[in-house]
mmCIF file of C-alpha atoms in Angstrom:
data_model
loop_
_atom_site.group_PDB
_atom_site.id
_atom_site.type_symbol
_atom_site.label_atom_id
_atom_site.label_comp_id
_atom_site.label_asym_id
_atom_site.label_seq_id
_atom_site.Cartn_x
_atom_site.Cartn_y
_atom_site.Cartn_z
ATOM 1 C CA UNK F 1 -3.416 -19.642 39.408
ATOM 2 C CA UNK F 2 -5.894 -21.292 37.114
ATOM 3 C CA UNK F 3 -4.853 -24.717 35.515
ATOM 4 C CA UNK F 4 -6.104 -26.911 32.509
ATOM 5 C CA UNK F 5 -7.469 -29.268 35.202
ATOM 6 C CA UNK F 6 -9.606 -26.648 36.688
ATOM 7 C CA UNK F 7 -10.926 -26.255 33.139
ATOM 8 C CA UNK F 8 -11.841 -29.965 33.066
ATOM 9 C CA UNK F 9 -8.882 -31.370 31.195
ATOM 10 C CA UNK F 10 -6.464 -33.695 33.058
ATOM 11 C CA UNK F 11 -3.205 -34.098 31.223
ATOM 12 C CA UNK F 12 -1.668 -36.527 33.645
ATOM 13 C CA UNK F 13 -5.035 -39.028 33.047
ATOM 14 C CA UNK F 14 -4.284 -38.783 29.324
ATOM 15 C CA UNK F 15 -0.587 -39.642 29.914
ATOM 16 C CA UNK F 16 -1.871 -42.583 32.209
ATOM 17 C CA UNK F 17 -4.260 -43.897 29.751
ATOM 18 C CA UNK F 18 -1.349 -44.060 27.042
ATOM 19 C CA UNK F 19 0.758 -45.812 29.426
ATOM 20 C CA UNK F 20 -2.185 -48.606 29.982
ATOM 21 C CA UNK F 21 -2.857 -48.987 26.205
ATOM 22 C CA UNK F 22 0.900 -49.314 24.956
ATOM 23 C CA UNK F 23 1.080 -53.130 25.805
ATOM 24 C CA UNK F 24 -2.260 -53.706 24.195
ATOM 25 C CA UNK F 25 -1.255 -52.021 20.856
ATOM 26 C CA UNK F 26 2.016 -53.686 20.998
ATOM 27 C CA UNK F 27 -0.091 -56.987 21.107
ATOM 28 C CA UNK F 28 -1.539 -56.023 17.892
ATOM 29 C CA UNK F 29 1.700 -55.524 15.925
ATOM 30 C CA UNK F 30 2.500 -57.392 12.666
ATOM 31 C CA UNK F 31 4.721 -57.532 9.765
ATOM 32 C CA UNK F 32 5.084 -53.972 8.012
ATOM 33 C CA UNK F 33 4.623 -51.912 11.328
ATOM 34 C CA UNK F 34 7.655 -49.294 11.908
ATOM 35 C CA UNK F 35 7.943 -47.873 15.278
ATOM 36 C CA UNK F 36 5.124 -47.726 18.061
ATOM 37 C CA UNK F 37 2.929 -45.490 19.724
ATOM 38 C CA UNK F 38 3.929 -41.835 20.482
ATOM 39 C CA UNK F 39 5.081 -40.316 17.383
ATOM 40 C CA UNK F 40 3.080 -37.744 15.430
ATOM 41 C CA UNK F 41 2.040 -40.390 12.698
ATOM 42 C CA UNK F 42 2.320 -44.174 12.263
ATOM 43 C CA UNK F 43 4.517 -45.865 9.319
ATOM 44 C CA UNK F 44 3.927 -49.014 7.518
ATOM 45 C CA UNK F 45 6.178 -50.758 5.113
ATOM 46 C CA UNK F 46 3.910 -52.327 2.247
ATOM 47 C CA UNK F 47 7.062 -53.990 0.766
ATOM 48 C CA UNK F 48 7.671 -55.692 3.852
ATOM 49 C CA UNK F 49 4.162 -56.881 4.139
ATOM 50 C CA UNK F 50 4.602 -58.510 0.932
ATOM 51 C CA UNK F 51 2.712 -56.430 -1.517
ATOM 52 C CA UNK F 52 4.137 -55.839 -5.106
ATOM 53 C CA UNK F 53 1.726 -53.298 -6.706
ATOM 54 C CA UNK F 54 -0.566 -52.388 -3.801
ATOM 55 C CA UNK F 55 -3.789 -50.288 -4.090
ATOM 56 C CA UNK F 56 -4.458 -48.708 -0.558
ATOM 57 C CA UNK F 57 -8.074 -48.864 0.647
ATOM 58 C CA UNK F 58 -9.286 -46.983 3.581
ATOM 59 C CA UNK F 59 -12.393 -46.829 5.494
ATOM 60 C CA UNK F 60 -13.821 -45.021 8.814
ATOM 61 C CA UNK F 61 -16.917 -45.705 10.681
ATOM 62 C CA UNK F 62 -18.404 -45.477 14.390
ATOM 63 C CA UNK F 63 -20.422 -47.658 16.696
ATOM 64 C CA UNK F 64 -23.596 -45.318 16.607
ATOM 65 C CA UNK F 65 -26.238 -45.343 19.424
ATOM 66 C CA UNK F 66 -25.087 -48.810 20.527
ATOM 67 C CA UNK F 67 -22.709 -46.868 22.548
ATOM 68 C CA UNK F 68 -25.656 -45.282 24.411
ATOM 69 C CA UNK F 69 -26.288 -48.730 26.007
ATOM 70 C CA UNK F 70 -22.749 -49.523 26.913
ATOM 71 C CA UNK F 71 -22.636 -46.054 28.719
ATOM 72 C CA UNK F 72 -25.973 -46.627 30.446
ATOM 73 C CA UNK F 73 -25.215 -50.254 31.668
ATOM 74 C CA UNK F 74 -21.309 -49.807 32.122
ATOM 75 C CA UNK F 75 -20.507 -52.548 29.345
ATOM 76 C CA UNK F 76 -17.582 -51.092 27.675
ATOM 77 C CA UNK F 77 -15.548 -54.244 26.993
ATOM 78 C CA UNK F 78 -16.859 -55.130 23.489
ATOM 79 C CA UNK F 79 -17.800 -51.454 21.653
ATOM 80 C CA UNK F 80 -13.927 -51.767 20.511
ATOM 81 C CA UNK F 81 -14.620 -54.870 18.708
ATOM 82 C CA UNK F 82 -17.618 -53.147 17.133
ATOM 83 C CA UNK F 83 -15.770 -50.335 16.027
ATOM 84 C CA UNK F 84 -12.908 -52.522 14.470
ATOM 85 C CA UNK F 85 -15.515 -54.528 12.880
ATOM 86 C CA UNK F 86 -17.436 -51.746 11.234
ATOM 87 C CA UNK F 87 -14.074 -50.622 9.390
ATOM 88 C CA UNK F 88 -12.517 -53.854 8.441
ATOM 89 C CA UNK F 89 -15.566 -55.779 7.117
ATOM 90 C CA UNK F 90 -15.853 -52.824 5.037
ATOM 91 C CA UNK F 91 -12.391 -53.090 3.689
ATOM 92 C CA UNK F 92 -12.329 -56.910 3.151
ATOM 93 C CA UNK F 93 -15.165 -56.698 0.748
ATOM 94 C CA UNK F 94 -12.952 -54.693 -1.357
ATOM 95 C CA UNK F 95 -10.727 -57.449 -1.672
ATOM 96 C CA UNK F 96 -8.230 -55.630 0.722
ATOM 97 C CA UNK F 97 -6.345 -56.874 3.786
ATOM 98 C CA UNK F 98 -6.680 -54.570 6.799
ATOM 99 C CA UNK F 99 -3.180 -53.582 7.932
ATOM 100 C CA UNK F 100 -3.455 -50.736 10.424
ATOM 101 C CA UNK F 101 -6.025 -49.374 12.588
ATOM 102 C CA UNK F 102 -6.351 -45.824 14.551
ATOM 103 C CA UNK F 103 -8.945 -44.869 16.768
ATOM 104 C CA UNK F 104 -10.576 -41.686 18.236
ATOM 105 C CA UNK F 105 -11.924 -41.744 21.695
ATOM 106 C CA UNK F 106 -13.731 -38.197 22.647
ATOM 107 C CA UNK F 107 -15.381 -37.657 26.389
ATOM 108 C CA UNK F 108 -16.208 -34.937 28.571
ATOM 109 C CA UNK F 109 -14.050 -36.241 31.525
ATOM 110 C CA UNK F 110 -11.451 -38.857 30.902
ATOM 111 C CA UNK F 111 -12.017 -41.765 33.147
ATOM 112 C CA UNK F 112 -8.812 -43.836 32.504
ATOM 113 C CA UNK F 113 -10.510 -47.139 33.829
ATOM 114 C CA UNK F 114 -13.317 -46.902 31.349
ATOM 115 C CA UNK F 115 -11.125 -45.704 28.551
ATOM 116 C CA UNK F 116 -8.851 -48.539 28.942
ATOM 117 C CA UNK F 117 -11.751 -51.095 28.578
ATOM 118 C CA UNK F 118 -12.617 -49.732 25.569
ATOM 119 C CA UNK F 119 -9.416 -49.626 24.203
ATOM 120 C CA UNK F 120 -8.719 -53.413 24.987
ATOM 121 C CA UNK F 121 -11.971 -54.046 22.908
ATOM 122 C CA UNK F 122 -10.217 -52.125 20.006
ATOM 123 C CA UNK F 123 -7.131 -54.347 20.435
ATOM 124 C CA UNK F 124 -9.055 -57.539 20.655
ATOM 125 C CA UNK F 125 -10.814 -56.486 17.368
ATOM 126 C CA UNK F 126 -7.571 -55.922 15.683
ATOM 127 C CA UNK F 127 -6.361 -59.405 16.873
ATOM 128 C CA UNK F 128 -9.324 -60.890 15.059
ATOM 129 C CA UNK F 129 -8.854 -59.014 12.050
ATOM 130 C CA UNK F 130 -5.069 -59.415 11.711
ATOM 131 C CA UNK F 131 -4.319 -55.705 11.721
ATOM 132 C CA UNK F 132 -2.114 -53.482 14.094
ATOM 133 C CA UNK F 133 -3.365 -50.776 16.305
ATOM 134 C CA UNK F 134 -0.838 -48.097 15.392
ATOM 135 C CA UNK F 135 -2.311 -44.860 17.167
ATOM 136 C CA UNK F 136 -5.049 -42.900 18.018
ATOM 137 C CA UNK F 137 -6.480 -39.819 19.610
ATOM 138 C CA UNK F 138 -8.160 -39.224 23.026
ATOM 139 C CA UNK F 139 -10.073 -35.892 23.435
ATOM 140 C CA UNK F 140 -11.227 -34.608 26.505
ATOM 141 C CA UNK F 141 -13.823 -32.050 25.935
ATOM 142 C CA UNK F 142 -15.715 -30.624 28.916
ATOM 143 C CA UNK F 143 -18.885 -28.971 27.915
ATOM 144 C CA UNK F 144 -19.238 -30.868 24.697
ATOM 145 C CA UNK F 145 -19.789 -34.290 26.333
ATOM 146 C CA UNK F 146 -21.798 -34.715 29.432
ATOM 147 C CA UNK F 147 -21.445 -37.154 32.691
ATOM 148 C CA UNK F 148 -19.648 -40.623 31.512
ATOM 149 C CA UNK F 149 -20.685 -39.961 27.701
ATOM 150 C CA UNK F 150 -18.002 -40.483 25.333
ATOM 151 C CA UNK F 151 -17.805 -41.381 21.389
ATOM 152 C CA UNK F 152 -15.896 -43.446 19.094
ATOM 153 C CA UNK F 153 -14.709 -43.258 15.533
ATOM 154 C CA UNK F 154 -12.130 -45.848 13.894
ATOM 155 C CA UNK F 155 -10.041 -45.455 10.776
ATOM 156 C CA UNK F 156 -8.559 -48.433 8.934
ATOM 157 C CA UNK F 157 -6.186 -48.796 5.834
ATOM 158 C CA UNK F 158 -5.598 -51.981 4.162
ATOM 159 C CA UNK F 159 -4.141 -53.071 0.979
ATOM 160 C CA UNK F 160 -4.937 -55.195 -2.196
ATOM 161 C CA UNK F 161 -2.804 -56.089 -5.244
ATOM 162 C CA UNK F 162 -3.982 -54.070 -8.028
ATOM 163 C CA UNK F 163 -5.380 -57.187 -9.995
ATOM 164 C CA UNK F 164 -7.174 -58.540 -7.107
ATOM 165 C CA UNK F 165 -9.732 -55.678 -6.076
ATOM 166 C CA UNK F 166 -13.188 -56.689 -5.386
ATOM 167 C CA UNK F 167 -16.004 -56.915 -7.077
ATOM 168 C CA UNK F 168 -14.394 -58.739 -10.051
ATOM 169 C CA UNK F 169 -16.457 -60.910 -12.575
ATOM 170 C CA UNK F 170 -19.871 -60.949 -10.891
ATOM 171 C CA UNK F 171 -22.290 -62.087 -13.485
ATOM 172 C CA UNK F 172 -25.836 -63.890 -14.058
ATOM 173 C CA UNK F 173 -25.667 -67.498 -12.736
ATOM 174 C CA UNK F 174 -23.449 -66.849 -9.792
ATOM 175 C CA UNK F 175 -24.609 -67.902 -6.113
ATOM 176 C CA UNK F 176 -25.089 -65.491 -3.227
ATOM 177 C CA UNK F 177 -23.949 -67.128 0.160
ATOM 178 C CA UNK F 178 -24.868 -65.494 3.411
ATOM 179 C CA UNK F 179 -22.648 -65.716 6.355
ATOM 180 C CA UNK F 180 -24.592 -65.525 9.706
ATOM 181 C CA UNK F 181 -24.649 -62.425 11.850
ATOM 182 C CA UNK F 182 -23.746 -62.579 15.706
ATOM 183 C CA UNK F 183 -26.568 -60.471 16.259
ATOM 184 C CA UNK F 184 -27.875 -56.672 15.761
ATOM 185 C CA UNK F 185 -24.285 -55.880 15.010
ATOM 186 C CA UNK F 186 -23.798 -52.010 14.954
ATOM 187 C CA UNK F 187 -26.676 -50.736 13.270
ATOM 188 C CA UNK F 188 -30.387 -49.830 13.833
ATOM 189 C CA UNK F 189 -29.814 -49.184 17.566
ATOM 190 C CA UNK F 190 -31.875 -45.993 17.542
ATOM 191 C CA UNK F 191 -34.895 -48.074 16.868
ATOM 192 C CA UNK F 192 -33.744 -50.949 19.199
ATOM 193 C CA UNK F 193 -33.580 -48.519 21.982
ATOM 194 C CA UNK F 194 -36.734 -46.960 21.244
ATOM 195 C CA UNK F 195 -38.192 -50.522 21.215
ATOM 196 C CA UNK F 196 -36.678 -51.553 24.681
ATOM 197 C CA UNK F 197 -38.229 -48.233 26.176
ATOM 198 C CA UNK F 198 -41.714 -49.080 25.090
ATOM 199 C CA UNK F 199 -41.376 -52.382 26.335
ATOM 200 C CA UNK F 200 -41.840 -53.598 29.998
ATOM 201 C CA UNK F 201 -38.102 -55.385 30.017
ATOM 202 C CA UNK F 202 -35.347 -53.458 31.376
ATOM 203 C CA UNK F 203 -31.534 -53.746 30.612
ATOM 204 C CA UNK F 204 -30.597 -55.838 33.607
ATOM 205 C CA UNK F 205 -33.834 -58.180 33.175
ATOM 206 C CA UNK F 206 -33.107 -61.517 31.567
ATOM 207 C CA UNK F 207 -33.255 -61.579 27.799
ATOM 208 C CA UNK F 208 -36.378 -63.050 26.538
ATOM 209 C CA UNK F 209 -34.590 -64.435 23.306
ATOM 210 C CA UNK F 210 -31.460 -65.361 24.832
ATOM 211 C CA UNK F 211 -30.947 -67.869 27.894
ATOM 212 C CA UNK F 212 -28.445 -66.840 30.542
ATOM 213 C CA UNK F 213 -28.132 -63.256 29.613
ATOM 214 C CA UNK F 214 -29.508 -59.998 30.552
ATOM 215 C CA UNK F 215 -31.294 -58.164 27.859
ATOM 216 C CA UNK F 216 -28.098 -55.441 27.808
ATOM 217 C CA UNK F 217 -25.749 -58.246 27.246
ATOM 218 C CA UNK F 218 -27.663 -59.840 24.573
ATOM 219 C CA UNK F 219 -27.976 -56.733 22.749
ATOM 220 C CA UNK F 220 -24.211 -55.861 23.147
ATOM 221 C CA UNK F 221 -23.028 -58.858 21.485
ATOM 222 C CA UNK F 222 -20.365 -57.550 19.465
ATOM 223 C CA UNK F 223 -20.307 -57.557 15.465
ATOM 224 C CA UNK F 224 -18.855 -60.147 14.034
ATOM 225 C CA UNK F 225 -15.430 -59.900 11.975
ATOM 226 C CA UNK F 226 -15.283 -61.754 8.761
ATOM 227 C CA UNK F 227 -11.857 -60.679 7.596
ATOM 228 C CA UNK F 228 -9.757 -64.153 7.609
ATOM 229 C CA UNK F 229 -12.734 -66.232 6.632
ATOM 230 C CA UNK F 230 -13.159 -63.839 3.296
ATOM 231 C CA UNK F 231 -9.722 -63.168 2.909
ATOM 232 C CA UNK F 232 -9.278 -67.049 2.723
ATOM 233 C CA UNK F 233 -11.891 -67.417 0.383
ATOM 234 C CA UNK F 234 -10.524 -64.547 -1.866
ATOM 235 C CA UNK F 235 -7.039 -65.833 -2.042
ATOM 236 C CA UNK F 236 -8.345 -69.328 -3.168
ATOM 237 C CA UNK F 237 -9.960 -67.726 -6.130
ATOM 238 C CA UNK F 238 -13.352 -68.482 -5.023
ATOM 239 C CA UNK F 239 -14.748 -65.029 -4.534
ATOM 240 C CA UNK F 240 -16.344 -62.536 -7.234
ATOM 241 C CA UNK F 241 -17.846 -60.048 -4.972
ATOM 242 C CA UNK F 242 -18.933 -59.140 -1.283
ATOM 243 C CA UNK F 243 -21.021 -56.775 0.660
ATOM 244 C CA UNK F 244 -20.917 -56.190 4.375
ATOM 245 C CA UNK F 245 -24.573 -55.942 5.354
ATOM 246 C CA UNK F 246 -24.872 -52.866 7.780
ATOM 247 C CA UNK F 247 -27.660 -50.156 7.788
ATOM 248 C CA UNK F 248 -29.836 -50.733 4.801
ATOM 249 C CA UNK F 249 -29.870 -54.158 5.049
ATOM 250 C CA UNK F 250 -29.449 -56.582 2.344
ATOM 251 C CA UNK F 251 -31.421 -54.583 -0.111
ATOM 252 C CA UNK F 252 -29.148 -51.630 0.663
ATOM 253 C CA UNK F 253 -25.941 -53.049 0.575
ATOM 254 C CA UNK F 254 -25.705 -56.059 -1.867
ATOM 255 C CA UNK F 255 -26.302 -53.796 -4.982
ATOM 256 C CA UNK F 256 -22.821 -52.121 -4.196
ATOM 257 C CA UNK F 257 -21.204 -55.430 -5.310
ATOM 258 C CA UNK F 258 -23.223 -55.953 -8.339
ATOM 259 C CA UNK F 259 -22.595 -54.456 -11.915
ATOM 260 C CA UNK F 260 -25.417 -52.814 -14.219
ATOM 261 C CA UNK F 261 -27.655 -55.146 -15.799
ATOM 262 C CA UNK F 262 -27.804 -57.593 -12.837
ATOM 263 C CA UNK F 263 -29.936 -58.238 -9.826
ATOM 264 C CA UNK F 264 -29.554 -60.512 -6.741
ATOM 265 C CA UNK F 265 -32.762 -62.474 -6.223
ATOM 266 C CA UNK F 266 -32.850 -63.778 -2.709
ATOM 267 C CA UNK F 267 -35.090 -66.322 -0.957
ATOM 268 C CA UNK F 268 -36.175 -65.395 2.218
ATOM 269 C CA UNK F 269 -36.889 -68.826 3.498
ATOM 270 C CA UNK F 270 -33.317 -69.768 2.955
ATOM 271 C CA UNK F 271 -31.750 -68.578 6.216
ATOM 272 C CA UNK F 272 -33.105 -68.384 9.769
ATOM 273 C CA UNK F 273 -34.055 -65.014 11.216
ATOM 274 C CA UNK F 274 -32.292 -64.804 14.656
ATOM 275 C CA UNK F 275 -34.298 -64.704 17.727
ATOM 276 C CA UNK F 276 -33.477 -61.101 18.740
ATOM 277 C CA UNK F 277 -34.703 -60.040 15.336
ATOM 278 C CA UNK F 278 -38.052 -61.935 16.035
ATOM 279 C CA UNK F 279 -38.121 -60.212 19.330
ATOM 280 C CA UNK F 280 -37.643 -56.843 18.096
ATOM 281 C CA UNK F 281 -40.086 -57.069 15.203
ATOM 282 C CA UNK F 282 -42.742 -58.481 17.550
ATOM 283 C CA UNK F 283 -42.141 -56.323 20.468
ATOM 284 C CA UNK F 284 -41.599 -53.097 18.253
ATOM 285 C CA UNK F 285 -44.561 -53.942 15.725
ATOM 286 C CA UNK F 286 -41.662 -53.574 13.182
ATOM 287 C CA UNK F 287 -42.917 -54.788 9.568
ATOM 288 C CA UNK F 288 -40.833 -57.395 7.852
ATOM 289 C CA UNK F 289 -39.838 -54.922 5.029
ATOM 290 C CA UNK F 290 -38.749 -52.361 7.583
ATOM 291 C CA UNK F 291 -36.797 -55.393 9.495
ATOM 292 C CA UNK F 292 -34.842 -55.867 6.267
ATOM 293 C CA UNK F 293 -34.502 -52.404 5.567
ATOM 294 C CA UNK F 294 -32.940 -51.467 9.090
ATOM 295 C CA UNK F 295 -31.218 -54.641 10.385
ATOM 296 C CA UNK F 296 -28.999 -57.499 8.749
ATOM 297 C CA UNK F 297 -31.641 -60.161 9.915
ATOM 298 C CA UNK F 298 -29.110 -62.724 10.309
ATOM 299 C CA UNK F 299 -26.697 -62.028 7.555
ATOM 300 C CA UNK F 300 -23.873 -60.259 8.231
ATOM 301 C CA UNK F 301 -21.921 -60.792 4.952
ATOM 302 C CA UNK F 302 -23.243 -61.420 1.582
ATOM 303 C CA UNK F 303 -20.703 -63.322 -0.662
ATOM 304 C CA UNK F 304 -20.999 -63.914 -4.635
ATOM 305 C CA UNK F 305 -19.173 -67.026 -5.722
ATOM 306 C CA UNK F 306 -19.301 -69.607 -8.755
ATOM 307 C CA UNK F 307 -18.650 -72.548 -6.827
ATOM 308 C CA UNK F 308 -20.722 -72.656 -3.975
ATOM 309 C CA UNK F 309 -19.718 -76.067 -2.721
ATOM 310 C CA UNK F 310 -16.088 -75.146 -2.687
ATOM 311 C CA UNK F 311 -16.560 -71.708 -1.191
ATOM 312 C CA UNK F 312 -18.905 -73.168 1.606
ATOM 313 C CA UNK F 313 -16.444 -75.874 2.794
ATOM 314 C CA UNK F 314 -13.760 -73.245 3.154
ATOM 315 C CA UNK F 315 -15.741 -70.641 4.999
ATOM 316 C CA UNK F 316 -17.130 -73.474 7.279
ATOM 317 C CA UNK F 317 -13.408 -74.700 7.914
ATOM 318 C CA UNK F 318 -12.922 -70.970 9.115
ATOM 319 C CA UNK F 319 -15.714 -71.288 11.384
ATOM 320 C CA UNK F 320 -18.637 -69.358 9.423
ATOM 321 C CA UNK F 321 -22.089 -70.455 9.482
ATOM 322 C CA UNK F 322 -23.213 -70.399 5.887
ATOM 323 C CA UNK F 323 -26.384 -70.250 3.764
ATOM 324 C CA UNK F 324 -26.810 -70.340 0.070
ATOM 325 C CA UNK F 325 -29.429 -67.261 0.047
ATOM 326 C CA UNK F 326 -29.955 -66.552 -3.800
ATOM 327 C CA UNK F 327 -28.335 -66.206 -7.235
ATOM 328 C CA UNK F 328 -27.468 -63.260 -9.649
ATOM 329 C CA UNK F 329 -29.639 -62.867 -12.344
ATOM 330 C CA UNK F 330 -30.034 -60.556 -15.565
ATOM 331 C CA UNK F 331 -31.983 -57.385 -15.389
ATOM 332 C CA UNK F 332 -32.200 -53.991 -16.958
ATOM 333 C CA UNK F 333 -30.449 -50.875 -15.602
ATOM 334 C CA UNK F 334 -29.190 -50.238 -12.201
ATOM 335 C CA UNK F 335 -28.300 -53.109 -9.921
ATOM 336 C CA UNK F 336 -31.028 -54.197 -7.346
ATOM 337 C CA UNK F 337 -32.157 -56.801 -4.830
ATOM 338 C CA UNK F 338 -35.400 -58.789 -4.996
ATOM 339 C CA UNK F 339 -36.350 -60.790 -1.866
ATOM 340 C CA UNK F 340 -39.086 -63.212 -2.266
#
C-alpha cells in the first residue's frame, strides 16, 4: 500500500507544526481580529479597530536569496522578521496601519523545528509592527525543493482613513529625512553572496566589519521595521511622503513618493555609510553608483517633512537614528532623485 508519506508528504508533521505555531500567532492578536488559526480564511473587523471610512492597502513580498544564507548556515530565527518588514514597511509609506499578516512557507520535506523557528521570527516581526499573524500556508513539495531548501512569501493588509493616504502635499522646499538601516536589509543578496564567494572569508569566520559576530550573523541582521515610528509621525500631522528603500536604492524608490515637477536633491555626505557597505564595496570592487542602485547604503526609510526639527525629535523618541539628507526642489517632467 502506497501512502502520501511514501511520496514525500508528511501530514502528521504539518499538523504538528500548526500546533507549535498556534501560541505564536495568538500572541500577536490585536483589536479587530475575529477567531484564530484553523479556518479557511481570516476575518478582521475594521469598525472594531476604530476605522470610520477606511481604504484597504495590501502588499506581498519575500526575503529573496538572503534565505540561502539562512539555509546554508542554519540561521532561521530572523528571516521571518525580514519577511514581515518587507511587507509592512511598504504599507506604512502609504499611510496605512498594518492590521493582519499571512505567510506562505514552501519546502521539499517539512522540518518542524526549522519551520517553527522561521514562524517564530514572523510572529516577532508582527509584534514589532503591531499587526496580527492570522494565518498562512505550509506547502510540502518534494521534487520541487531539494535538501533543506525552503522559500517564504508574506502578505499583509492594512488600512488608512480615506483622507489620510500618503503621499499628500509633497512640494518644493520640504526636507528629506533618512532613517538609518540596520544593515543590508533584504535586497541585493545575490550580489552579497557573489562577493562573499569571491572573498577569503567564510560564513563562520569573524566579520571584518562587525566585532563579535561571524560573517553570517552580521549579514543576517534582520530588516528594521519602521511602522510604529512612521505611523506616529503621520498621526502627528508631520509627514507628507515616505519611501521604503529596497531594491533600486534611494534613486529607484524615493521618486515613488514625489509628484511630477519635483525632484529630491540629496547630499551624499549627510549620512554615514555603514561598515558593511564599505566592506561589500571594497571586497567586490563595486562602484559607488552601483552601490546606491543596489543597496540602501545606510538609509532604510526616507521621509518628506516640512517641520524637520519636530519630526526628528518625534522619530528619535521612537528609537530612530535620523539624518537630514536633502530637500525637495522644483523640476520639469517626471519625479527624480539627484545625489550630489
